[in-house]
Coordinates of C-alpha atoms in Angstrom, one line a residue:
Chain A
M1 CA 17.6 114.8 -48.3
E2 CA 19.9 114.0 -45.4
S3 CA 19.7 115.7 -42.0
E4 CA 19.7 119.4 -42.5
V5 CA 21.9 121.6 -40.4
L6 CA 20.4 124.9 -41.5
K7 CA 16.9 125.7 -42.5
V8 CA 15.8 129.1 -43.6
E9 CA 12.0 129.6 -43.5
K10 CA 10.0 132.4 -45.0
F11 CA 12.9 134.7 -44.3
G12 CA 13.0 138.4 -45.1
A13 CA 15.6 141.0 -44.3
Y14 CA 15.5 144.8 -44.4
F15 CA 17.7 147.8 -44.0
G16 CA 15.3 150.5 -42.9
D17 CA 12.5 150.4 -45.5
T18 CA 14.6 148.6 -48.2
Q19 CA 13.8 144.9 -48.4
I20 CA 17.0 143.0 -49.1
L21 CA 15.7 139.5 -48.9
K22 CA 12.3 138.3 -49.9
Y23 CA 10.6 135.2 -48.5
I24 CA 13.6 132.9 -48.7
N25 CA 13.1 129.2 -48.0
L26 CA 16.3 127.0 -48.0
S27 CA 17.4 123.8 -46.5
I28 CA 21.1 123.2 -46.2
P29 CA 22.2 119.6 -45.6
E30 CA 25.0 118.3 -43.4
N31 CA 28.6 117.9 -44.7
M32 CA 27.9 119.4 -48.1
V33 CA 29.1 122.6 -49.8
T34 CA 26.2 124.9 -50.7
A35 CA 27.0 127.8 -52.9
I36 CA 24.9 130.9 -52.8
M37 CA 25.4 132.6 -56.2
G38 CA 24.1 135.8 -57.7
P39 CA 25.0 139.2 -59.1
S40 CA 26.3 142.0 -56.8
G41 CA 23.7 143.4 -54.5
C42 CA 21.4 140.4 -54.7
G43 CA 21.5 139.8 -51.0
K44 CA 23.7 136.8 -50.8
T45 CA 26.0 138.3 -48.2
T46 CA 23.1 139.6 -46.2
L47 CA 21.6 136.1 -46.2
I48 CA 24.7 134.5 -44.6
R49 CA 25.1 137.4 -42.2
C50 CA 21.6 136.7 -41.0
V51 CA 22.5 133.2 -40.2
N52 CA 25.1 134.3 -37.5
R53 CA 23.1 137.4 -36.7
M54 CA 25.8 139.8 -37.9
H55 CA 23.2 141.6 -40.1
E56 CA 21.5 143.1 -37.0
L57 CA 24.6 144.9 -35.9
I58 CA 23.9 147.6 -38.4
T59 CA 21.4 150.2 -37.3
G60 CA 18.1 149.9 -39.1
A61 CA 18.5 146.3 -39.9
R62 CA 15.5 144.0 -39.3
V63 CA 14.4 140.5 -40.2
E64 CA 11.3 138.4 -40.4
G65 CA 10.8 134.6 -40.6
R66 CA 13.0 131.9 -39.0
I67 CA 16.4 130.5 -39.4
L68 CA 16.9 127.1 -37.7
L69 CA 20.4 125.9 -36.8
C70 CA 20.3 122.2 -35.9
G71 CA 16.6 122.7 -35.2
E72 CA 16.9 125.7 -33.0
D73 CA 15.7 129.1 -34.0
V74 CA 18.7 131.4 -34.0
Y75 CA 16.5 134.4 -33.5
K76 CA 15.4 133.0 -30.2
T77 CA 18.9 132.3 -29.0
N78 CA 21.5 134.6 -27.6
P79 CA 23.5 135.9 -30.7
I80 CA 26.7 135.3 -28.8
L81 CA 26.0 131.6 -28.6
V82 CA 24.8 131.4 -32.2
R83 CA 28.1 133.0 -33.4
R84 CA 30.2 130.5 -31.4
K85 CA 28.5 127.7 -33.4
V86 CA 28.8 129.4 -36.8
G87 CA 32.2 130.1 -38.2
M88 CA 32.6 133.0 -40.7
V89 CA 35.4 133.8 -43.2
F90 CA 35.3 137.2 -44.8
Q91 CA 36.1 138.6 -48.3
K92 CA 39.4 140.2 -47.2
P93 CA 41.7 138.0 -45.0
N94 CA 41.5 139.6 -41.5
P95 CA 43.8 137.8 -39.1
F96 CA 44.4 139.8 -35.9
P97 CA 47.6 141.7 -36.5
T98 CA 48.3 142.0 -32.8
M99 CA 48.3 138.3 -32.2
S100 CA 50.6 135.5 -33.2
I101 CA 49.5 132.7 -35.6
Y102 CA 48.9 130.5 -32.5
D103 CA 46.8 133.1 -30.8
N104 CA 44.9 133.8 -33.9
V105 CA 43.8 130.2 -34.2
I106 CA 42.6 130.1 -30.6
A107 CA 41.2 133.7 -30.8
G108 CA 37.7 132.4 -30.5
Y109 CA 38.4 130.9 -27.1
K110 CA 40.4 133.9 -25.9
L111 CA 37.8 136.4 -27.0
N112 CA 35.1 134.4 -25.3
G113 CA 37.1 134.0 -22.1
I114 CA 37.1 130.2 -22.3
R115 CA 40.2 128.9 -20.5
L116 CA 41.8 125.7 -21.7
G117 CA 44.9 123.8 -20.7
R118 CA 48.1 124.3 -22.7
G119 CA 48.0 120.7 -24.1
E120 CA 44.4 121.2 -25.2
L121 CA 45.2 124.5 -26.9
D122 CA 48.2 123.0 -28.7
R123 CA 46.0 120.2 -30.0
I124 CA 43.4 122.6 -31.2
V125 CA 46.0 124.8 -32.9
E126 CA 47.7 121.9 -34.7
E127 CA 44.4 120.2 -35.7
S128 CA 42.8 123.4 -37.0
L129 CA 45.9 124.5 -39.0
Q130 CA 46.2 121.0 -40.4
R131 CA 42.6 121.0 -41.5
A132 CA 43.1 124.5 -43.1
A133 CA 46.1 123.0 -44.9
L134 CA 48.4 125.6 -43.3
W135 CA 50.2 123.5 -40.7
D136 CA 53.2 122.4 -42.8
E137 CA 53.9 126.0 -43.9
V138 CA 53.7 127.6 -40.5
K139 CA 54.5 124.9 -37.9
D140 CA 57.9 126.4 -37.1
S141 CA 56.6 129.9 -36.8
V142 CA 53.3 129.6 -35.0
H143 CA 54.5 132.1 -32.3
R144 CA 55.3 134.8 -34.8
K145 CA 52.8 137.4 -35.9
G146 CA 50.6 136.3 -38.8
T147 CA 51.2 139.5 -40.8
F148 CA 54.2 138.1 -42.8
L149 CA 52.0 135.4 -44.4
S150 CA 50.8 135.8 -48.0
G151 CA 47.2 136.7 -48.7
G152 CA 46.2 133.1 -49.4
Q153 CA 47.9 131.9 -46.2
Q154 CA 46.2 134.6 -44.2
Q155 CA 42.9 133.5 -45.5
R156 CA 43.6 129.9 -44.6
L157 CA 44.6 131.1 -41.2
C158 CA 41.2 132.8 -40.9
I159 CA 39.6 129.4 -41.9
A160 CA 41.7 127.7 -39.2
R161 CA 40.5 130.3 -36.7
A162 CA 36.9 129.6 -37.6
L163 CA 37.4 125.8 -37.5
A164 CA 39.0 126.0 -34.1
M165 CA 35.7 126.8 -32.5
N166 CA 34.3 123.5 -34.0
P167 CA 31.3 125.2 -35.7
E168 CA 28.3 123.4 -37.0
V169 CA 28.4 125.6 -40.1
L170 CA 31.2 127.5 -41.8
L171 CA 30.1 130.6 -43.7
L172 CA 32.4 131.7 -46.4
D173 CA 31.7 135.2 -47.8
E174 CA 33.5 135.4 -51.2
P175 CA 36.6 134.0 -49.5
T176 CA 38.8 134.2 -52.7
S177 CA 37.7 137.6 -54.1
A178 CA 40.9 139.2 -52.8
L179 CA 43.3 136.4 -53.8
D180 CA 45.3 135.5 -56.8
P181 CA 44.3 132.5 -59.0
K182 CA 46.9 130.1 -57.4
A183 CA 45.7 131.0 -53.8
T184 CA 42.2 130.7 -55.0
S185 CA 42.6 127.2 -56.2
R186 CA 44.2 126.2 -52.9
I187 CA 41.2 127.5 -51.0
E188 CA 38.8 125.8 -53.4
E189 CA 40.6 122.4 -52.9
L190 CA 40.4 123.1 -49.2
I191 CA 36.7 123.8 -49.2
I192 CA 36.1 120.4 -50.8
E193 CA 38.3 118.7 -48.2
L194 CA 36.6 120.5 -45.3
K195 CA 33.1 119.3 -45.9
E196 CA 34.1 116.0 -44.2
Y197 CA 34.2 118.0 -40.9
V198 CA 31.8 120.8 -41.4
T199 CA 28.8 122.0 -43.4
I200 CA 29.8 124.8 -45.7
V201 CA 27.9 127.7 -47.1
L202 CA 29.9 129.5 -49.8
V203 CA 28.9 132.9 -51.1
T204 CA 30.4 133.7 -54.5
H205 CA 29.7 135.8 -57.5
N206 CA 32.0 133.5 -59.5
I207 CA 29.9 131.0 -61.4
A208 CA 32.8 128.7 -62.2
Q209 CA 33.8 128.6 -58.6
A210 CA 30.3 127.6 -57.5
A211 CA 30.3 124.9 -60.2
R212 CA 33.8 123.6 -59.1
V213 CA 33.3 123.2 -55.4
S214 CA 29.6 123.0 -54.5
D215 CA 27.2 120.1 -54.1
L216 CA 24.2 122.4 -54.1
T217 CA 23.7 125.8 -55.5
A218 CA 21.2 128.5 -54.7
F219 CA 20.7 131.3 -57.2
L220 CA 19.7 134.6 -55.7
Y221 CA 18.5 137.5 -57.8
L222 CA 17.2 140.8 -56.5
G223 CA 16.6 139.4 -53.0
E224 CA 14.7 136.4 -54.3
L225 CA 15.7 132.8 -54.3
V226 CA 15.2 132.0 -57.9
E227 CA 16.5 128.4 -58.0
F228 CA 18.0 125.9 -55.5
G229 CA 19.1 122.4 -56.3
P230 CA 22.0 120.0 -57.0
S231 CA 24.8 122.0 -58.7
E232 CA 25.1 119.6 -61.6
K233 CA 21.5 120.1 -62.5
L234 CA 21.4 123.8 -61.9
F235 CA 24.5 124.4 -64.1
T236 CA 23.4 122.1 -66.9
V237 CA 19.6 122.2 -67.1
P238 CA 18.4 125.2 -65.0
E239 CA 14.7 125.4 -64.5
D240 CA 14.3 129.1 -64.3
K241 CA 14.9 131.4 -67.3
R242 CA 16.7 133.9 -65.1
T243 CA 19.2 131.3 -63.9
E244 CA 19.9 130.4 -67.5
E245 CA 20.4 134.0 -68.5
Y246 CA 22.8 134.6 -65.5
L247 CA 24.8 131.5 -66.3
T248 CA 25.1 132.5 -70.0
G249 CA 26.2 136.0 -69.0
K250 CA 23.2 137.9 -70.2
F251 CA 23.3 139.9 -66.9
G252 CA 25.2 140.1 -63.7
Chain B
M1 CA 61.5 161.1 -92.7
T2 CA 59.6 164.1 -91.3
S3 CA 57.3 163.4 -88.6
R4 CA 53.9 165.0 -88.3
R5 CA 54.4 164.8 -84.5
K6 CA 55.8 167.9 -82.8
S7 CA 59.1 167.4 -81.1
L8 CA 58.9 166.6 -77.3
N9 CA 60.8 169.8 -76.7
S10 CA 58.7 172.0 -78.8
G11 CA 57.5 175.1 -76.9
N12 CA 60.0 174.0 -74.2
P13 CA 58.4 174.9 -70.9
G14 CA 60.8 172.4 -69.5
A15 CA 63.5 174.7 -68.2
A16 CA 61.1 177.0 -66.4
L17 CA 59.3 174.0 -64.9
V18 CA 62.5 172.5 -63.6
A19 CA 63.6 175.8 -62.1
A20 CA 60.3 176.3 -60.4
E21 CA 60.4 172.8 -59.0
A22 CA 63.9 173.3 -57.7
A23 CA 63.0 176.6 -56.1
F24 CA 60.0 174.9 -54.4
T25 CA 62.2 172.1 -53.1
R26 CA 64.8 174.5 -51.8
G27 CA 62.1 176.5 -50.0
L28 CA 61.0 173.4 -48.2
Y29 CA 64.5 172.5 -47.2
A30 CA 65.1 176.0 -45.9
V31 CA 62.0 176.0 -43.7
A32 CA 62.8 172.5 -42.4
I33 CA 66.4 173.5 -41.6
F34 CA 65.2 176.7 -40.0
V35 CA 63.3 174.7 -37.4
V36 CA 66.4 172.7 -36.5
V37 CA 68.5 175.9 -36.3
L38 CA 65.9 177.4 -34.0
L39 CA 66.0 174.4 -31.7
T40 CA 69.8 174.5 -31.6
A41 CA 69.7 178.2 -30.9
I42 CA 67.5 177.7 -27.9
L43 CA 69.8 175.0 -26.6
V44 CA 72.9 177.1 -27.2
T45 CA 71.2 180.1 -25.4
L46 CA 70.5 177.9 -22.4
L47 CA 74.0 176.5 -22.4
I48 CA 75.5 180.0 -22.5
G49 CA 73.2 181.3 -19.9
S50 CA 74.0 178.5 -17.5
R51 CA 77.7 178.6 -18.1
E52 CA 78.5 180.2 -14.8
S53 CA 76.5 177.7 -12.7
L54 CA 77.7 174.8 -14.8
G55 CA 81.3 175.9 -14.0
T56 CA 80.8 176.8 -10.4
I57 CA 78.5 174.0 -9.2
G58 CA 79.1 171.3 -11.8
L59 CA 77.3 168.0 -11.5
G60 CA 76.4 168.7 -7.9
F61 CA 73.6 170.8 -9.3
L62 CA 71.8 167.7 -10.3
Y63 CA 71.7 166.0 -6.9
G64 CA 72.0 169.0 -4.7
K65 CA 69.0 169.0 -2.3
T66 CA 69.3 172.6 -1.1
W67 CA 68.1 175.7 -3.0
D68 CA 69.1 178.7 -1.0
P69 CA 69.9 181.9 -3.0
V70 CA 70.9 183.8 0.1
S71 CA 73.8 181.5 0.8
S72 CA 74.3 180.9 -3.0
E73 CA 73.6 177.2 -2.7
F74 CA 71.8 175.8 -5.8
G75 CA 70.6 172.2 -6.1
A76 CA 68.0 171.1 -8.6
L77 CA 66.9 167.8 -7.2
P78 CA 63.8 169.0 -5.4
F79 CA 62.5 170.5 -8.6
L80 CA 63.4 167.6 -10.7
V81 CA 61.6 165.3 -8.3
G82 CA 58.7 167.7 -8.0
T83 CA 58.3 167.9 -11.8
L84 CA 58.5 164.2 -12.5
L85 CA 56.3 163.3 -9.5
T86 CA 53.5 165.8 -10.4
S87 CA 53.6 164.9 -14.1
F88 CA 53.6 161.1 -13.8
L89 CA 51.0 161.2 -11.0
A90 CA 48.8 163.4 -13.2
L91 CA 49.3 161.0 -16.0
G92 CA 48.3 158.1 -13.8
I93 CA 45.1 159.9 -12.7
S94 CA 44.1 161.0 -16.2
L95 CA 44.9 157.8 -18.1
P96 CA 41.8 155.8 -17.1
F97 CA 39.6 158.8 -17.9
S98 CA 41.1 159.6 -21.2
I99 CA 41.0 156.0 -22.4
A100 CA 37.4 155.7 -21.3
I101 CA 36.5 158.9 -23.2
A102 CA 38.5 157.8 -26.2
V103 CA 36.7 154.4 -26.3
F104 CA 33.3 156.0 -25.7
L105 CA 33.7 158.5 -28.5
G106 CA 35.7 156.3 -30.9
E107 CA 33.7 153.2 -30.6
Y108 CA 30.3 153.7 -28.9
F109 CA 29.1 157.2 -29.9
R110 CA 30.8 158.1 -33.1
E111 CA 28.0 160.2 -34.4
G112 CA 25.1 162.2 -33.2
A113 CA 24.5 165.2 -31.1
L114 CA 25.7 163.7 -27.8
S115 CA 29.0 162.7 -29.4
S116 CA 29.7 166.0 -31.0
F117 CA 28.7 167.9 -27.9
L118 CA 31.1 165.8 -25.8
R119 CA 33.9 166.2 -28.4
S120 CA 33.7 169.9 -28.4
A121 CA 33.4 170.0 -24.6
I122 CA 36.6 168.1 -24.3
D123 CA 38.3 170.2 -27.0
L124 CA 37.2 173.2 -25.0
L125 CA 39.0 171.9 -21.9
A126 CA 42.2 172.1 -23.9
G127 CA 41.5 175.8 -24.8
I128 CA 40.9 177.1 -21.2
P129 CA 43.9 179.3 -20.2
S130 CA 45.9 177.6 -17.5
V131 CA 45.6 180.5 -15.1
I132 CA 41.9 179.7 -14.9
Y133 CA 42.7 176.1 -14.0
G134 CA 45.0 177.5 -11.3
F135 CA 42.2 179.6 -9.9
W136 CA 39.8 176.8 -9.9
G137 CA 42.4 174.5 -8.2
L138 CA 43.0 177.2 -5.6
F139 CA 39.3 177.8 -4.8
V140 CA 37.9 174.3 -5.2
L141 CA 40.6 171.6 -5.0
V142 CA 42.8 173.1 -2.3
P143 CA 39.9 173.1 0.3
L144 CA 39.0 169.6 -0.7
V145 CA 42.5 168.3 -0.4
R146 CA 42.8 170.1 2.9
S147 CA 39.8 168.4 4.4
L148 CA 41.1 165.1 3.1
Q149 CA 44.4 165.8 4.8
L150 CA 42.6 166.7 8.1
K151 CA 40.8 163.4 7.9
L152 CA 44.1 161.5 7.3
G153 CA 45.9 163.4 10.0
V154 CA 48.6 164.8 7.8
P155 CA 49.5 168.6 7.9
P156 CA 46.7 170.3 6.2
F157 CA 48.5 172.4 3.6
G158 CA 45.9 172.0 0.9
V159 CA 48.5 173.0 -1.7
G160 CA 51.1 170.5 -2.8
I161 CA 52.0 167.6 -5.2
L162 CA 48.6 165.9 -5.1
T163 CA 46.7 169.1 -5.7
S164 CA 48.9 170.1 -8.7
S165 CA 48.6 166.6 -10.1
L166 CA 44.8 166.7 -9.9
V167 CA 44.8 170.1 -11.8
L168 CA 47.3 168.8 -14.3
S169 CA 45.4 165.6 -14.9
I170 CA 42.3 167.5 -15.9
M171 CA 44.3 169.8 -18.1
I172 CA 45.9 166.9 -20.0
V173 CA 42.9 164.7 -20.5
P174 CA 41.9 166.4 -23.8
Y175 CA 45.3 165.7 -25.4
S176 CA 45.3 162.0 -24.8
A177 CA 41.6 161.6 -25.3
A178 CA 41.5 163.3 -28.7
L179 CA 44.4 161.3 -30.1
G180 CA 43.0 158.1 -28.5
R181 CA 39.6 158.6 -30.1
E182 CA 41.2 159.1 -33.5
V183 CA 43.3 155.9 -33.4
I184 CA 40.4 153.9 -32.0
Q185 CA 38.3 155.1 -34.9
L186 CA 41.0 153.9 -37.3
V187 CA 40.9 150.3 -36.1
P188 CA 39.7 148.4 -39.2
S189 CA 36.1 147.3 -38.9
D190 CA 36.8 143.9 -40.5
L191 CA 38.9 143.0 -37.4
K192 CA 36.0 144.0 -35.1
E193 CA 33.6 142.0 -37.3
A194 CA 35.9 139.0 -37.2
A195 CA 35.9 139.1 -33.4
L196 CA 32.1 139.6 -33.3
S197 CA 31.5 136.7 -35.6
M198 CA 33.3 134.5 -33.2
G199 CA 30.9 135.4 -30.4
A200 CA 32.8 138.2 -28.7
T201 CA 30.8 140.8 -26.9
R202 CA 31.3 144.4 -27.5
S203 CA 33.5 144.9 -24.4
E204 CA 35.6 141.8 -25.3
V205 CA 36.1 143.3 -28.8
I206 CA 37.3 146.5 -27.1
W207 CA 39.7 144.8 -24.6
K208 CA 41.1 142.2 -26.9
V209 CA 41.0 143.7 -30.4
V210 CA 40.5 147.5 -30.4
L211 CA 42.9 148.5 -27.6
P212 CA 45.7 146.2 -28.5
Y213 CA 45.5 147.5 -32.1
A214 CA 45.4 151.1 -31.0
R215 CA 47.9 150.9 -28.2
S216 CA 50.7 152.7 -29.9
G217 CA 48.5 155.6 -30.9
I218 CA 47.1 155.8 -27.4
F219 CA 50.6 155.9 -26.1
A220 CA 51.4 158.7 -28.5
G221 CA 48.6 160.7 -27.0
V222 CA 49.9 159.9 -23.5
L223 CA 53.3 161.2 -24.5
L224 CA 51.8 164.4 -25.8
S225 CA 49.9 165.0 -22.6
L226 CA 53.0 164.1 -20.5
G227 CA 54.9 166.8 -22.4
R228 CA 52.2 169.2 -21.6
A229 CA 52.3 168.3 -17.9
L230 CA 56.1 168.6 -17.6
G231 CA 56.1 172.1 -18.9
E232 CA 52.9 173.5 -17.4
T233 CA 53.8 176.5 -15.3
M234 CA 50.9 178.8 -14.3
A235 CA 48.4 176.4 -13.0
V236 CA 51.0 174.4 -11.1
T237 CA 52.6 177.5 -9.5
M238 CA 49.2 178.5 -8.0
V239 CA 48.5 175.2 -6.2
I240 CA 51.9 173.5 -5.5
G241 CA 52.9 175.6 -2.5
N242 CA 56.2 176.8 -4.0
S243 CA 58.3 175.1 -1.4
N244 CA 61.9 174.6 -2.4
F245 CA 62.5 171.5 -0.4
L246 CA 62.6 167.9 -1.5
P247 CA 59.0 166.7 -1.3
R248 CA 58.4 164.0 1.3
G249 CA 55.2 162.6 -0.1
I250 CA 52.3 163.4 -2.3
F251 CA 50.7 165.7 0.3
S252 CA 53.8 167.8 0.7
P253 CA 54.1 171.2 -0.8
A254 CA 56.8 171.3 -3.5
N255 CA 57.9 173.1 -6.6
T256 CA 58.5 172.2 -10.2
M257 CA 61.2 173.4 -12.6
A258 CA 58.9 175.5 -14.7
S259 CA 57.2 177.0 -11.7
L260 CA 60.5 177.8 -10.0
I261 CA 61.7 179.7 -13.0
A262 CA 58.5 181.7 -13.3
N263 CA 58.5 182.6 -9.6
E264 CA 62.1 183.5 -9.1
F265 CA 63.5 184.8 -12.3
A266 CA 62.3 188.4 -11.8
E267 CA 63.9 188.6 -8.3
A268 CA 67.2 186.9 -9.2
T269 CA 70.0 189.5 -9.1
E270 CA 73.2 187.6 -8.5
P271 CA 74.7 186.3 -11.7
L272 CA 75.1 182.8 -10.2
Y273 CA 71.4 182.8 -9.2
V274 CA 70.3 183.8 -12.7
S275 CA 72.6 181.3 -14.2
S276 CA 71.3 178.5 -12.0
L277 CA 67.7 179.3 -13.0
V278 CA 68.8 179.1 -16.7
E279 CA 70.3 175.8 -15.9
I280 CA 67.0 174.6 -14.4
G281 CA 65.6 175.6 -17.8
L282 CA 68.2 173.6 -19.6
L283 CA 67.4 170.6 -17.3
L284 CA 63.7 170.9 -18.2
F285 CA 64.6 171.0 -21.8
I286 CA 66.7 167.8 -21.5
V287 CA 64.1 166.0 -19.4
T288 CA 61.4 166.8 -22.0
T289 CA 63.6 165.7 -24.9
L290 CA 64.6 162.4 -23.1
V291 CA 60.9 161.6 -22.3
N292 CA 60.1 162.2 -26.0
I293 CA 62.9 160.0 -27.3
I294 CA 62.1 157.2 -25.0
G295 CA 58.4 157.6 -25.8
R296 CA 59.1 157.4 -29.5
Q297 CA 61.0 154.2 -29.1
I298 CA 58.1 152.7 -27.2
I299 CA 55.6 153.8 -29.9
K300 CA 57.8 152.3 -32.6
R301 CA 58.1 149.0 -30.7
T302 CA 54.4 148.7 -30.0
A303 CA 53.2 149.8 -33.4
V304 CA 51.1 147.1 -35.2
E305 CA 52.6 146.1 -38.6
V306 CA 49.9 145.5 -41.1

């Protein structure tokens, strides 16, 4: 495989005594879309929240093993620095309602107290919104509050906000689960376009979505990584029986 | 064709239901209107009571600096200034504390023994009778302020604007802190998560996400406590010095509208004297209402649309 951006090694995660993830090994290559698929409660969201160390914010959370981001162990790095290098988009669009569209895009810089010149900020805002395919729709209203946008637009604003920090990896946690079909397909197209700039990890419970947008797919079941490989192969000739059963709708 | 279904109107409980519903609605209307009537009645009583001074003194009442019942000279300015000065100073002193408490209880220590102990301690502050605050101010704060005044070389009255503001600031903390805590707890956690996921620290999340989101609710709490400060009588009267002259600074003894009424109403015999005191009450009523209206506008303007 090509150079890997993210490497998960012998990784386990817990809430108190409950084990959420069991001994996960995963290599995520650069500039590809990797889908993490599985039924509710299988630990897929926990897995990506371990990558940017959001998992540990909940009391009782604990992990074992390693996650390497560009070769560096994220659990030996300050979480603040890790999170600046890893963008995250959540299930429900969550732009900051107190900020304008412009300020939302550069929120990462503002929150971290990074000062940039006006020209530089303008460039980041335009470029990020363009990459998130939102620029044409909002370019005349970037200084208005983002709350008048539709759900799909708000989610693309959140993607722009994550892209503005120039992350190594973009984590998408079921980004279309709160959106209508039309907005969903816009986001899916966008995901495919974005892999030119950033490595994407997409959590989804939607099998069709994983098949449509991903290059690689990991199937997670009950905290275990059942199968991981090129999406075409996994969706056509799965190796594991559980994968096949999930794909054919026997459970999940 | 005969239907096996019963008619919709069979058994007809409809008329009774509609009547009961109408009676319920009328009851609600009556209670709501009663509150308005009460408010109007208070205003009218104040207006009638102050008729004499309104007629004799007129607008001069508002900017008159002298309050001298012996020579029948009545000017409200010293008390207007005294009330606004003590209240806003108290607000300024209490605000950092109440916001800090609200953030601490709303964001850092939401649960657990320490949190609930602190919450009830603060609620208890709101329940202490104001005369006790007055006592405490008299025995503890007055000597403290006096020694501060001695060090600064100003006349060591001890009592005065600053002392009352300090007492008031403690009294109003629970109001703004309790409301602030509630609105801070209501800040959606997905916004905080978004900020955290971009590498913000906890304090950055509070300054740049939580407080901006909660600002209108925090302001509502401030307004509530300001209303309390404007009208507080007993505790203020005990430590303000009851001096009916225009205050010259924060160390000077002064008087507030509420405190003046409480002190002098019993000894007022002249009709114009009584009427002037009632007009002071009317003025306090108007000031409180104005502060409320302005505050509401600010709350509306700063509210976050979601």
